[in-house]
XYZ file of C-alpha atoms in Angstrom:
369
model
C 145.636 -9.099 -83.852
C 146.063 -10.626 -86.914
C 145.887 -14.653 -86.610
C 148.398 -16.351 -88.693
C 147.576 -19.946 -89.828
C 149.925 -21.833 -87.984
C 148.973 -19.702 -84.314
C 145.343 -20.709 -84.953
C 146.202 -24.304 -85.430
C 148.694 -24.525 -82.435
C 145.276 -22.886 -80.055
C 142.912 -25.266 -81.609
C 145.087 -28.372 -80.518
C 145.746 -27.293 -77.609
C 141.719 -26.698 -76.675
C 141.129 -30.060 -78.704
C 143.496 -32.155 -76.129
C 142.220 -30.547 -72.962
C 138.391 -30.870 -74.119
C 138.838 -34.286 -75.007
C 139.951 -35.364 -71.695
C 136.913 -34.363 -70.082
C 134.702 -35.758 -73.220
C 135.363 -36.819 -76.684
C 131.684 -35.667 -77.348
C 131.217 -32.301 -76.031
C 127.787 -30.444 -76.650
C 127.112 -27.056 -78.079
C 126.890 -25.525 -74.883
C 130.317 -26.582 -74.211
C 131.967 -25.577 -77.476
C 130.194 -21.936 -76.901
C 131.376 -21.707 -73.560
C 135.703 -22.618 -74.194
C 134.979 -20.113 -77.519
C 133.783 -17.593 -75.313
C 136.289 -18.076 -72.451
C 139.256 -17.990 -74.912
C 138.082 -14.297 -76.407
C 137.854 -13.172 -72.591
C 140.689 -14.204 -71.433
C 142.887 -13.205 -74.407
C 140.677 -10.175 -76.276
C 143.156 -10.215 -79.009
C 141.672 -12.875 -80.402
C 138.438 -11.281 -80.802
C 136.872 -11.345 -84.393
C 136.778 -8.164 -85.733
C 132.889 -7.276 -87.239
C 131.619 -9.908 -85.217
C 129.017 -9.166 -82.364
C 129.822 -12.104 -79.987
C 133.692 -12.048 -81.225
C 134.152 -15.720 -80.734
C 131.410 -17.458 -82.935
C 133.989 -18.900 -85.994
C 135.969 -20.151 -83.115
C 133.309 -21.823 -81.913
C 132.740 -23.408 -85.185
C 136.523 -24.470 -85.701
C 136.580 -26.206 -82.525
C 133.667 -28.253 -83.712
C 135.880 -29.186 -87.032
C 139.012 -29.465 -84.676
C 137.570 -32.044 -82.051
C 135.570 -33.861 -85.207
C 139.561 -34.502 -86.443
C 140.697 -34.994 -83.145
C 138.422 -38.067 -82.651
C 139.625 -39.960 -85.753
C 143.251 -39.571 -83.989
C 141.678 -41.069 -80.702
C 140.082 -43.712 -82.666
C 143.635 -44.370 -84.320
C 145.409 -44.410 -80.636
C 142.989 -46.936 -79.601
C 140.579 -44.676 -77.162
C 137.853 -47.124 -76.586
C 134.902 -44.587 -76.653
C 135.723 -43.539 -79.535
C 136.475 -46.736 -81.531
C 132.639 -48.318 -80.379
C 130.991 -45.149 -81.688
C 133.058 -45.617 -84.963
C 131.110 -47.087 -87.886
C 132.443 -50.673 -89.084
C 133.430 -49.552 -92.618
C 132.894 -46.631 -94.546
C 129.686 -47.918 -96.452
C 128.193 -49.286 -93.121
C 124.491 -48.652 -92.921
C 122.270 -48.772 -89.819
C 122.415 -47.458 -86.129
C 125.998 -47.155 -84.647
C 126.750 -47.946 -80.866
C 124.938 -44.844 -79.011
C 127.008 -42.252 -77.279
C 126.496 -41.386 -73.483
C 123.181 -39.218 -73.534
C 122.046 -40.218 -69.962
C 124.590 -38.100 -68.048
C 127.394 -40.605 -67.508
C 130.610 -39.118 -66.666
C 132.753 -42.418 -67.013
C 130.549 -43.659 -70.003
C 133.707 -45.704 -71.578
C 137.070 -45.124 -69.759
C 140.402 -45.828 -70.783
C 141.613 -48.741 -69.157
C 144.377 -48.185 -66.719
C 148.031 -47.298 -67.036
C 149.977 -50.099 -67.236
C 147.202 -52.901 -67.582
C 147.171 -54.948 -70.645
C 143.966 -57.414 -71.783
C 145.259 -60.786 -70.185
C 145.762 -58.921 -67.098
C 142.533 -57.767 -66.769
C 140.905 -60.979 -67.748
C 142.996 -62.948 -65.033
C 141.541 -60.666 -62.641
C 137.843 -61.486 -64.292
C 138.163 -65.199 -63.713
C 139.067 -64.369 -60.012
C 136.366 -62.601 -59.677
C 133.900 -65.229 -61.524
C 135.474 -67.523 -58.998
C 135.258 -65.760 -55.646
C 131.098 -65.232 -57.046
C 130.749 -69.052 -56.912
C 131.596 -69.079 -53.200
C 128.862 -68.817 -50.741
C 130.152 -66.406 -48.461
C 132.357 -64.155 -50.888
C 134.977 -61.912 -49.630
C 133.122 -58.558 -50.491
C 136.351 -56.515 -50.164
C 138.232 -58.581 -52.686
C 134.946 -57.980 -55.236
C 135.274 -54.234 -54.768
C 138.733 -54.063 -55.462
C 138.077 -56.563 -58.692
C 135.307 -54.640 -59.771
C 137.109 -51.506 -59.590
C 140.382 -53.105 -61.539
C 138.336 -54.308 -64.234
C 135.752 -51.436 -64.487
C 137.133 -50.187 -67.901
C 137.186 -53.652 -69.928
C 133.355 -54.362 -68.354
C 132.236 -50.770 -69.712
C 133.754 -52.093 -73.145
C 132.512 -55.458 -72.598
C 128.948 -53.917 -71.942
C 128.783 -50.921 -74.619
C 130.805 -52.455 -77.567
C 129.533 -56.345 -77.811
C 125.727 -55.377 -76.379
C 125.387 -58.693 -74.815
C 122.346 -60.237 -73.486
C 121.727 -60.117 -69.827
C 122.334 -64.232 -69.840
C 126.223 -63.442 -70.790
C 126.731 -60.944 -68.599
C 125.387 -62.497 -65.927
C 128.042 -65.053 -66.794
C 131.153 -62.717 -67.159
C 130.208 -60.524 -64.510
C 127.700 -62.400 -61.806
C 128.924 -59.683 -59.376
C 127.439 -57.092 -61.133
C 124.322 -57.383 -59.979
C 124.890 -57.447 -56.321
C 122.609 -54.490 -54.564
C 126.046 -53.085 -53.561
C 127.896 -53.822 -56.799
C 125.018 -51.923 -58.489
C 125.108 -48.764 -56.332
C 129.170 -48.963 -56.871
C 128.738 -49.275 -60.513
C 126.656 -46.353 -60.671
C 128.942 -44.426 -58.708
C 131.783 -45.209 -61.002
C 129.694 -44.181 -64.134
C 127.722 -41.284 -62.778
C 130.040 -40.370 -59.729
C 126.817 -40.054 -57.473
C 125.228 -42.313 -54.619
C 122.474 -43.973 -56.161
C 120.251 -44.451 -53.234
C 120.804 -41.389 -51.539
C 120.725 -39.415 -54.815
C 117.207 -41.064 -55.801
C 115.303 -41.146 -52.446
C 116.129 -37.715 -51.307
C 114.907 -36.316 -54.929
C 111.876 -38.803 -54.341
C 110.909 -37.240 -50.961
C 111.741 -33.848 -52.196
C 108.938 -34.315 -54.982
C 106.533 -37.109 -53.281
C 104.161 -34.041 -51.635
C 104.065 -32.203 -54.841
C 103.205 -35.065 -56.771
C 100.416 -36.583 -55.074
C 98.998 -32.860 -55.262
C 99.521 -32.677 -58.818
C 98.112 -36.406 -59.447
C 94.524 -35.285 -56.961
C 94.083 -32.407 -59.232
C 94.556 -34.390 -62.480
C 91.803 -36.637 -61.293
C 88.970 -34.127 -60.185
C 87.698 -34.421 -63.887
C 86.512 -37.913 -63.250
C 89.294 -39.372 -65.853
C 92.307 -40.938 -64.922
C 90.841 -44.367 -62.892
C 93.986 -45.948 -62.619
C 95.636 -42.789 -61.073
C 93.089 -42.197 -58.236
C 93.046 -45.732 -57.569
C 96.619 -45.439 -56.094
C 95.355 -42.184 -54.179
C 92.506 -43.826 -52.857
C 95.090 -46.320 -51.218
C 96.368 -43.930 -49.565
C 93.356 -43.574 -47.527
C 93.893 -46.245 -45.889
C 97.441 -46.272 -45.173
C 99.322 -43.133 -45.570
C 102.867 -44.322 -43.958
C 105.352 -42.299 -45.756
C 106.671 -45.639 -47.824
C 103.066 -45.875 -49.222
C 103.375 -42.199 -50.159
C 106.692 -42.800 -52.072
C 105.340 -45.950 -53.924
C 101.955 -44.057 -55.003
C 104.291 -41.208 -56.051
C 106.441 -43.279 -58.680
C 103.546 -45.962 -59.349
C 101.146 -43.091 -60.211
C 104.306 -41.311 -62.762
C 103.593 -43.303 -65.589
C 99.517 -42.572 -65.459
C 99.915 -38.781 -64.900
C 102.227 -38.576 -67.987
C 99.334 -40.789 -70.355
C 101.650 -44.436 -70.725
C 101.128 -47.395 -70.119
C 103.071 -49.431 -67.705
C 101.497 -53.050 -67.727
C 104.708 -53.945 -69.499
C 107.830 -52.407 -66.961
C 105.974 -52.688 -63.553
C 103.439 -55.692 -62.986
C 102.270 -57.153 -60.038
C 101.698 -60.893 -58.956
C 100.741 -62.718 -55.989
C 103.620 -64.380 -54.334
C 101.820 -67.521 -53.632
C 99.811 -67.580 -56.902
C 101.182 -66.842 -60.434
C 104.026 -68.691 -61.612
C 106.994 -66.384 -62.268
C 107.195 -67.164 -66.381
C 104.014 -66.414 -66.778
C 104.634 -62.971 -64.677
C 107.833 -61.789 -66.389
C 106.442 -63.007 -70.120
C 107.322 -59.970 -72.555
C 109.249 -57.983 -69.929
C 111.953 -56.420 -71.147
C 113.020 -54.144 -68.300
C 111.036 -53.443 -65.493
C 109.934 -54.346 -61.898
C 107.849 -57.712 -60.732
C 106.301 -56.770 -57.553
C 105.124 -59.819 -55.356
C 102.231 -58.929 -52.945
C 100.663 -61.221 -50.231
C 97.058 -60.638 -49.105
C 93.385 -61.727 -50.524
C 93.079 -58.141 -52.175
C 95.130 -56.676 -54.791
C 95.284 -53.071 -54.226
C 96.961 -50.411 -56.742
C 99.304 -49.769 -54.233
C 100.253 -53.469 -52.635
C 100.251 -53.100 -49.175
C 102.224 -55.984 -48.116
C 104.931 -56.391 -50.662
C 106.559 -59.987 -50.455
C 109.782 -59.456 -52.744
C 110.578 -56.840 -55.589
C 112.933 -58.329 -58.578
C 114.488 -56.139 -61.182
C 113.660 -58.057 -64.509
C 115.909 -57.718 -67.318
C 115.064 -59.595 -70.772
C 112.605 -62.069 -68.808
C 115.244 -62.769 -66.666
C 115.179 -61.690 -62.859
C 119.043 -60.322 -62.324
C 117.814 -58.798 -58.849
C 115.377 -59.829 -56.690
C 114.427 -60.215 -52.820
C 113.901 -56.527 -52.352
C 111.439 -55.594 -49.480
C 109.957 -51.975 -50.736
C 109.056 -50.297 -54.261
C 111.419 -47.053 -53.948
C 114.530 -48.847 -53.297
C 113.774 -51.169 -56.347
C 113.095 -48.489 -58.496
C 116.338 -46.850 -57.536
C 117.907 -50.269 -58.274
C 115.985 -50.363 -61.642
C 117.955 -47.183 -62.611
C 121.153 -48.202 -61.278
C 121.418 -51.489 -63.916
C 119.817 -49.615 -66.774
C 123.084 -47.103 -66.282
C 125.443 -50.321 -65.280
C 123.979 -52.281 -68.336
C 123.717 -49.336 -70.771
C 120.195 -49.945 -71.426
C 117.528 -48.268 -73.310
C 114.681 -46.762 -71.313
C 111.829 -48.729 -71.945
C 109.218 -46.971 -74.602
C 106.344 -47.512 -73.060
C 107.764 -45.488 -70.434
C 110.324 -43.500 -71.513
C 108.950 -40.106 -70.112
C 108.609 -41.216 -66.677
C 112.244 -42.808 -66.631
C 113.577 -39.670 -67.928
C 111.401 -37.682 -65.325
C 113.330 -40.160 -62.452
C 116.689 -39.079 -64.358
C 116.242 -35.144 -64.909
C 114.051 -33.909 -62.467
C 114.409 -36.745 -59.596
C 118.045 -37.383 -59.838
C 118.824 -34.133 -60.920
C 120.973 -35.954 -63.550
C 121.047 -33.444 -67.049
C 118.514 -31.750 -66.041
C 118.864 -28.721 -68.630
C 117.795 -31.231 -71.497
C 114.504 -32.460 -69.854
C 111.812 -33.030 -73.074
C 109.142 -30.760 -73.282
C 106.473 -33.222 -71.573
C 108.985 -33.579 -68.670
C 109.876 -29.703 -68.599
C 105.836 -29.162 -68.353
C 105.421 -31.736 -65.307
C 108.383 -29.731 -63.544
C 107.049 -26.447 -63.692
C 103.823 -27.672 -62.815
C 105.565 -28.817 -59.603
C 107.359 -25.736 -59.036
C 104.266 -23.848 -59.090
C 102.775 -25.613 -55.787
C 104.285 -24.112 -52.438
C 103.687 -26.872 -49.753
């Protein structure tokens, strides 16, 4: 079939419109699958003399989506607007696009809702959170209604955590961290994290043990030795998580810290922590895996945003939830550990794992327990 220019434009416009409703920033394999499906559905659109028959459609779609994003930006699409450079000659990094498997990264506001209406609901939410016993059903309703504006604020303005705590205090309730994660990723945070962890703990501990046979990795060996004293399921989970950065040759000292519940001051314990966990333990001895956890807190920018958690595995899950809710980068010192938690343990965008994480995943699959 000879495809006239007008017909090709109509086809590309229709495809671009449909694709942008799913994501304004498709990846290479998305373009390929759409182009391939097009010529399979309509064989007359195949390119003559081309091995695949859809390669030029693939390139045309990429250019068309680029032009289509300009139209979306002009129409005020939040996700496209915040990723646009400020002026033609602006230098430096633009706001980063979704890259951790977010489904609703920066959604459009609900139909018929304006900024004044949303701000009114945000203020209602702020007032409700001042109460000693807030109405959680009302809080949930208001958090859903203000989701689009909150994501726009956090992704577009990149505020400090103190400002987010002031404007959106409900975001740091444990139940709302789970709810926000589900709104962003459409997956239950605790269920996804703990189920994935339980499936990997036996293999991870075997891999850690094999890595300590050479006499090196003393920190990893200390963690495994703690299990000889107390081999409960919770301790095994904790050992698997605390051992991960040591196995991946990372330094967790600025991300995971332990402090005596009745000793060090919080300010000294949190100094220099940008994102991480502060584990308060009780007892005279400080083991690599704390025997009695008094309190675990999530810290962002040297500020405690969530505390009074009693076990390390759930605290790790809440930390992941806050990273997604706040659109934070993974801490550089443990970027491979957090990537492993996302792509292997939680199975969010598993196909995009780095070589180091992919290598550990393959090693785990070789062990049959």
